[in-house]
């Protein structure tokens, strides 16, 4: 007799959560809820790729859920306590493996722009962010003390 995959995943989650305190269980539940919303959006085609950041202690819960859904993912440390979990379409993850080779705060303005666009962030906001990071000052080469936008 075989146990359905969903039941196996639920059993593993229950075992993992049995070792947690009530507060940790609540935090794990909230983290899992956010993850499930991202998975739902991915499955409905709202997103092609997701960046989910969680505490490292919840990484097993996150990866078990992704694996039970057959969703490919890439893990990247994010500081001492956190973990970035990229998941979605394989093509996107292959690009992530090539682009995101160091902590996010160390990406070039171009890499940061590409990542934001891949994650579906507002394109105009990404363009503004890119220009600020690339130039480090306003469009007027600092003649306006950095408080203006080129009007043409």
PDB file of C-alpha atoms in Angstrom:
ATOM      1  CA  UNK A   1       0.000   0.000   0.000  1.00  0.00           C
ATOM      2  CA  UNK A   2       1.363   3.416  -0.936  1.00  0.00           C
ATOM      3  CA  UNK A   3       0.754   6.681   0.871  1.00  0.00           C
ATOM      4  CA  UNK A   4      -0.209   9.608  -1.382  1.00  0.00           C
ATOM      5  CA  UNK A   5       2.528  12.255  -1.710  1.00  0.00           C
ATOM      6  CA  UNK A   6       0.344  14.951  -0.127  1.00  0.00           C
ATOM      7  CA  UNK A   7      -0.139  12.789   2.978  1.00  0.00           C
ATOM      8  CA  UNK A   8       3.603  12.102   3.210  1.00  0.00           C
ATOM      9  CA  UNK A   9       4.335  15.842   3.016  1.00  0.00           C
ATOM     10  CA  UNK A  10       1.697  16.581   5.662  1.00  0.00           C
ATOM     11  CA  UNK A  11       3.198  13.937   7.947  1.00  0.00           C
ATOM     12  CA  UNK A  12       6.698  15.411   7.563  1.00  0.00           C
ATOM     13  CA  UNK A  13       5.342  18.894   8.313  1.00  0.00           C
ATOM     14  CA  UNK A  14       3.637  17.607  11.433  1.00  0.00           C
ATOM     15  CA  UNK A  15       6.849  15.950  12.603  1.00  0.00           C
ATOM     16  CA  UNK A  16       8.835  19.142  11.953  1.00  0.00           C
ATOM     17  CA  UNK A  17       6.286  21.280  13.757  1.00  0.00           C
ATOM     18  CA  UNK A  18       6.132  18.917  16.780  1.00  0.00           C
ATOM     19  CA  UNK A  19       9.608  20.140  17.789  1.00  0.00           C
ATOM     20  CA  UNK A  20       8.582  23.822  17.711  1.00  0.00           C
ATOM     21  CA  UNK A  21       7.221  26.015  20.522  1.00  0.00           C
ATOM     22  CA  UNK A  22       3.762  27.598  20.176  1.00  0.00           C
ATOM     23  CA  UNK A  23       5.226  30.943  19.057  1.00  0.00           C
ATOM     24  CA  UNK A  24       7.486  29.203  16.567  1.00  0.00           C
ATOM     25  CA  UNK A  25       4.528  27.151  15.316  1.00  0.00           C
ATOM     26  CA  UNK A  26       2.547  30.349  14.742  1.00  0.00           C
ATOM     27  CA  UNK A  27       5.461  31.930  12.886  1.00  0.00           C
ATOM     28  CA  UNK A  28       5.950  28.762  10.838  1.00  0.00           C
ATOM     29  CA  UNK A  29       2.228  28.782   9.997  1.00  0.00           C
ATOM     30  CA  UNK A  30       2.370  32.428   8.901  1.00  0.00           C
ATOM     31  CA  UNK A  31       5.477  31.758   6.828  1.00  0.00           C
ATOM     32  CA  UNK A  32       3.831  28.748   5.205  1.00  0.00           C
ATOM     33  CA  UNK A  33       0.711  30.807   4.483  1.00  0.00           C
ATOM     34  CA  UNK A  34       2.768  33.421   2.599  1.00  0.00           C
ATOM     35  CA  UNK A  35       4.546  30.640   0.724  1.00  0.00           C
ATOM     36  CA  UNK A  36       1.234  29.031  -0.242  1.00  0.00           C
ATOM     37  CA  UNK A  37      -0.029  32.356  -1.590  1.00  0.00           C
ATOM     38  CA  UNK A  38       3.085  32.648  -3.760  1.00  0.00           C
ATOM     39  CA  UNK A  39       2.599  29.067  -4.983  1.00  0.00           C
ATOM     40  CA  UNK A  40      -1.046  29.822  -5.803  1.00  0.00           C
ATOM     41  CA  UNK A  41      -0.039  32.893  -7.838  1.00  0.00           C
ATOM     42  CA  UNK A  42       2.615  30.872  -9.660  1.00  0.00           C
ATOM     43  CA  UNK A  43       0.176  28.077 -10.497  1.00  0.00           C
ATOM     44  CA  UNK A  44      -2.454  30.558 -11.726  1.00  0.00           C
ATOM     45  CA  UNK A  45       0.059  32.255 -14.023  1.00  0.00           C
ATOM     46  CA  UNK A  46       0.112  35.556 -12.135  1.00  0.00           C
ATOM     47  CA  UNK A  47       3.881  35.121 -11.727  1.00  0.00           C
ATOM     48  CA  UNK A  48       6.534  33.185 -13.597  1.00  0.00           C
ATOM     49  CA  UNK A  49       9.008  33.345 -10.742  1.00  0.00           C
ATOM     50  CA  UNK A  50       8.924  34.161  -7.034  1.00  0.00           C
ATOM     51  CA  UNK A  51      11.515  35.302  -4.514  1.00  0.00           C
ATOM     52  CA  UNK A  52      10.486  34.123  -1.053  1.00  0.00           C
ATOM     53  CA  UNK A  53      12.668  35.076   1.907  1.00  0.00           C
ATOM     54  CA  UNK A  54      12.286  33.178   5.167  1.00  0.00           C
ATOM     55  CA  UNK A  55      14.176  32.329   8.310  1.00  0.00           C
ATOM     56  CA  UNK A  56      16.533  29.399   7.725  1.00  0.00           C
ATOM     57  CA  UNK A  57      14.737  27.360  10.372  1.00  0.00           C
ATOM     58  CA  UNK A  58      11.692  27.199   8.044  1.00  0.00           C
ATOM     59  CA  UNK A  59      13.651  26.159   4.974  1.00  0.00           C
ATOM     60  CA  UNK A  60      12.724  22.498   5.359  1.00  0.00           C
ATOM     61  CA  UNK A  61       9.011  23.342   5.510  1.00  0.00           C
ATOM     62  CA  UNK A  62       9.342  25.539   2.419  1.00  0.00           C
ATOM     63  CA  UNK A  63      11.339  23.057   0.370  1.00  0.00           C
ATOM     64  CA  UNK A  64       9.071  20.159   1.344  1.00  0.00           C
ATOM     65  CA  UNK A  65       6.046  22.134   0.156  1.00  0.00           C
ATOM     66  CA  UNK A  66       7.706  23.074  -3.139  1.00  0.00           C
ATOM     67  CA  UNK A  67       8.845  19.506  -3.734  1.00  0.00           C
ATOM     68  CA  UNK A  68       5.388  18.119  -2.950  1.00  0.00           C
ATOM     69  CA  UNK A  69       3.983  20.485  -5.611  1.00  0.00           C
ATOM     70  CA  UNK A  70       6.703  19.582  -8.130  1.00  0.00           C
ATOM     71  CA  UNK A  71       7.983  23.177  -8.240  1.00  0.00           C
ATOM     72  CA  UNK A  72      11.673  23.711  -8.996  1.00  0.00           C
ATOM     73  CA  UNK A  73      13.592  26.069  -6.712  1.00  0.00           C
ATOM     74  CA  UNK A  74      16.989  27.600  -5.983  1.00  0.00           C
ATOM     75  CA  UNK A  75      18.214  28.423  -2.466  1.00  0.00           C
ATOM     76  CA  UNK A  76      20.537  31.297  -1.581  1.00  0.00           C
ATOM     77  CA  UNK A  77      21.700  32.360   1.887  1.00  0.00           C
ATOM     78  CA  UNK A  78      20.533  35.869   2.837  1.00  0.00           C
ATOM     79  CA  UNK A  79      22.538  36.889   5.873  1.00  0.00           C
ATOM     80  CA  UNK A  80      23.027  34.712   8.924  1.00  0.00           C
ATOM     81  CA  UNK A  81      19.372  34.021   9.737  1.00  0.00           C
ATOM     82  CA  UNK A  82      17.533  34.123   6.398  1.00  0.00           C
ATOM     83  CA  UNK A  83      17.301  32.237   3.164  1.00  0.00           C
ATOM     84  CA  UNK A  84      16.170  33.396  -0.260  1.00  0.00           C
ATOM     85  CA  UNK A  85      14.090  30.788  -2.057  1.00  0.00           C
ATOM     86  CA  UNK A  86      13.617  31.442  -5.764  1.00  0.00           C
ATOM     87  CA  UNK A  87      11.011  29.242  -7.401  1.00  0.00           C
ATOM     88  CA  UNK A  88       9.054  29.078 -10.607  1.00  0.00           C
ATOM     89  CA  UNK A  89       9.735  28.306 -14.231  1.00  0.00           C
ATOM     90  CA  UNK A  90      12.938  26.444 -14.958  1.00  0.00           C
ATOM     91  CA  UNK A  91      14.035  29.008 -17.574  1.00  0.00           C
ATOM     92  CA  UNK A  92      13.854  31.753 -14.957  1.00  0.00           C
ATOM     93  CA  UNK A  93      15.753  29.710 -12.396  1.00  0.00           C
ATOM     94  CA  UNK A  94      18.527  29.002 -14.901  1.00  0.00           C
ATOM     95  CA  UNK A  95      18.901  32.764 -15.397  1.00  0.00           C
ATOM     96  CA  UNK A  96      18.900  33.282 -11.624  1.00  0.00           C
ATOM     97  CA  UNK A  97      21.767  30.793 -11.276  1.00  0.00           C
ATOM     98  CA  UNK A  98      23.789  32.902 -13.730  1.00  0.00           C
ATOM     99  CA  UNK A  99      22.807  36.369 -12.485  1.00  0.00           C
ATOM    100  CA  UNK A 100      22.493  36.067  -8.717  1.00  0.00           C
ATOM    101  CA  UNK A 101      25.917  34.758  -7.768  1.00  0.00           C
ATOM    102  CA  UNK A 102      26.368  36.888  -4.636  1.00  0.00           C
ATOM    103  CA  UNK A 103      24.199  38.631  -2.013  1.00  0.00           C
ATOM    104  CA  UNK A 104      21.445  40.821  -3.486  1.00  0.00           C
ATOM    105  CA  UNK A 105      22.910  44.021  -2.050  1.00  0.00           C
ATOM    106  CA  UNK A 106      26.074  43.348  -4.069  1.00  0.00           C
ATOM    107  CA  UNK A 107      24.353  43.030  -7.464  1.00  0.00           C
ATOM    108  CA  UNK A 108      25.268  45.522 -10.153  1.00  0.00           C
ATOM    109  CA  UNK A 109      22.558  47.996 -11.169  1.00  0.00           C
ATOM    110  CA  UNK A 110      22.019  45.926 -14.315  1.00  0.00           C
ATOM    111  CA  UNK A 111      21.683  42.634 -12.433  1.00  0.00           C
ATOM    112  CA  UNK A 112      19.328  44.268  -9.932  1.00  0.00           C
ATOM    113  CA  UNK A 113      17.188  45.614 -12.785  1.00  0.00           C
ATOM    114  CA  UNK A 114      16.979  42.234 -14.507  1.00  0.00           C
ATOM    115  CA  UNK A 115      16.065  40.481 -11.260  1.00  0.00           C
ATOM    116  CA  UNK A 116      13.317  43.003 -10.490  1.00  0.00           C
ATOM    117  CA  UNK A 117      11.894  42.682 -14.005  1.00  0.00           C
ATOM    118  CA  UNK A 118      11.969  38.874 -13.773  1.00  0.00           C
ATOM    119  CA  UNK A 119      10.103  39.029 -10.466  1.00  0.00           C
ATOM    120  CA  UNK A 120       7.384  41.137 -12.070  1.00  0.00           C
ATOM    121  CA  UNK A 121       8.095  44.332 -10.159  1.00  0.00           C
ATOM    122  CA  UNK A 122       6.720  47.569 -11.599  1.00  0.00           C
ATOM    123  CA  UNK A 123       8.854  48.291 -14.666  1.00  0.00           C
ATOM    124  CA  UNK A 124       8.849  52.074 -14.281  1.00  0.00           C
ATOM    125  CA  UNK A 125       9.874  51.756 -10.637  1.00  0.00           C
ATOM    126  CA  UNK A 126      12.661  49.399 -11.717  1.00  0.00           C
ATOM    127  CA  UNK A 127      13.821  51.955 -14.299  1.00  0.00           C
ATOM    128  CA  UNK A 128      13.917  54.685 -11.640  1.00  0.00           C
ATOM    129  CA  UNK A 129      15.793  52.395  -9.260  1.00  0.00           C
ATOM    130  CA  UNK A 130      18.277  51.489 -11.990  1.00  0.00           C
ATOM    131  CA  UNK A 131      18.954  55.116 -12.894  1.00  0.00           C
ATOM    132  CA  UNK A 132      19.467  56.099  -9.256  1.00  0.00           C
ATOM    133  CA  UNK A 133      21.817  53.200  -8.639  1.00  0.00           C
ATOM    134  CA  UNK A 134      23.691  53.673 -11.902  1.00  0.00           C
ATOM    135  CA  UNK A 135      24.182  57.420 -11.724  1.00  0.00           C
ATOM    136  CA  UNK A 136      24.120  57.905  -7.994  1.00  0.00           C
ATOM    137  CA  UNK A 137      22.634  61.349  -8.571  1.00  0.00           C
ATOM    138  CA  UNK A 138      19.860  63.111 -10.458  1.00  0.00           C
ATOM    139  CA  UNK A 139      19.523  63.581 -14.211  1.00  0.00           C
ATOM    140  CA  UNK A 140      20.959  67.117 -13.960  1.00  0.00           C
ATOM    141  CA  UNK A 141      24.410  65.971 -12.862  1.00  0.00           C
ATOM    142  CA  UNK A 142      23.850  67.381  -9.384  1.00  0.00           C
ATOM    143  CA  UNK A 143      23.098  70.979 -10.466  1.00  0.00           C
ATOM    144  CA  UNK A 144      19.724  70.803  -8.672  1.00  0.00           C
ATOM    145  CA  UNK A 145      21.011  69.186  -5.447  1.00  0.00           C
ATOM    146  CA  UNK A 146      19.352  65.910  -6.463  1.00  0.00           C
ATOM    147  CA  UNK A 147      15.719  67.056  -6.056  1.00  0.00           C
ATOM    148  CA  UNK A 148      14.532  67.155  -9.654  1.00  0.00           C
ATOM    149  CA  UNK A 149      13.677  64.866 -12.521  1.00  0.00           C
ATOM    150  CA  UNK A 150      14.657  65.634 -16.088  1.00  0.00           C
ATOM    151  CA  UNK A 151      11.435  67.138 -17.471  1.00  0.00           C
ATOM    152  CA  UNK A 152      11.816  66.179 -21.141  1.00  0.00           C
TER     153      UNK A 152
END
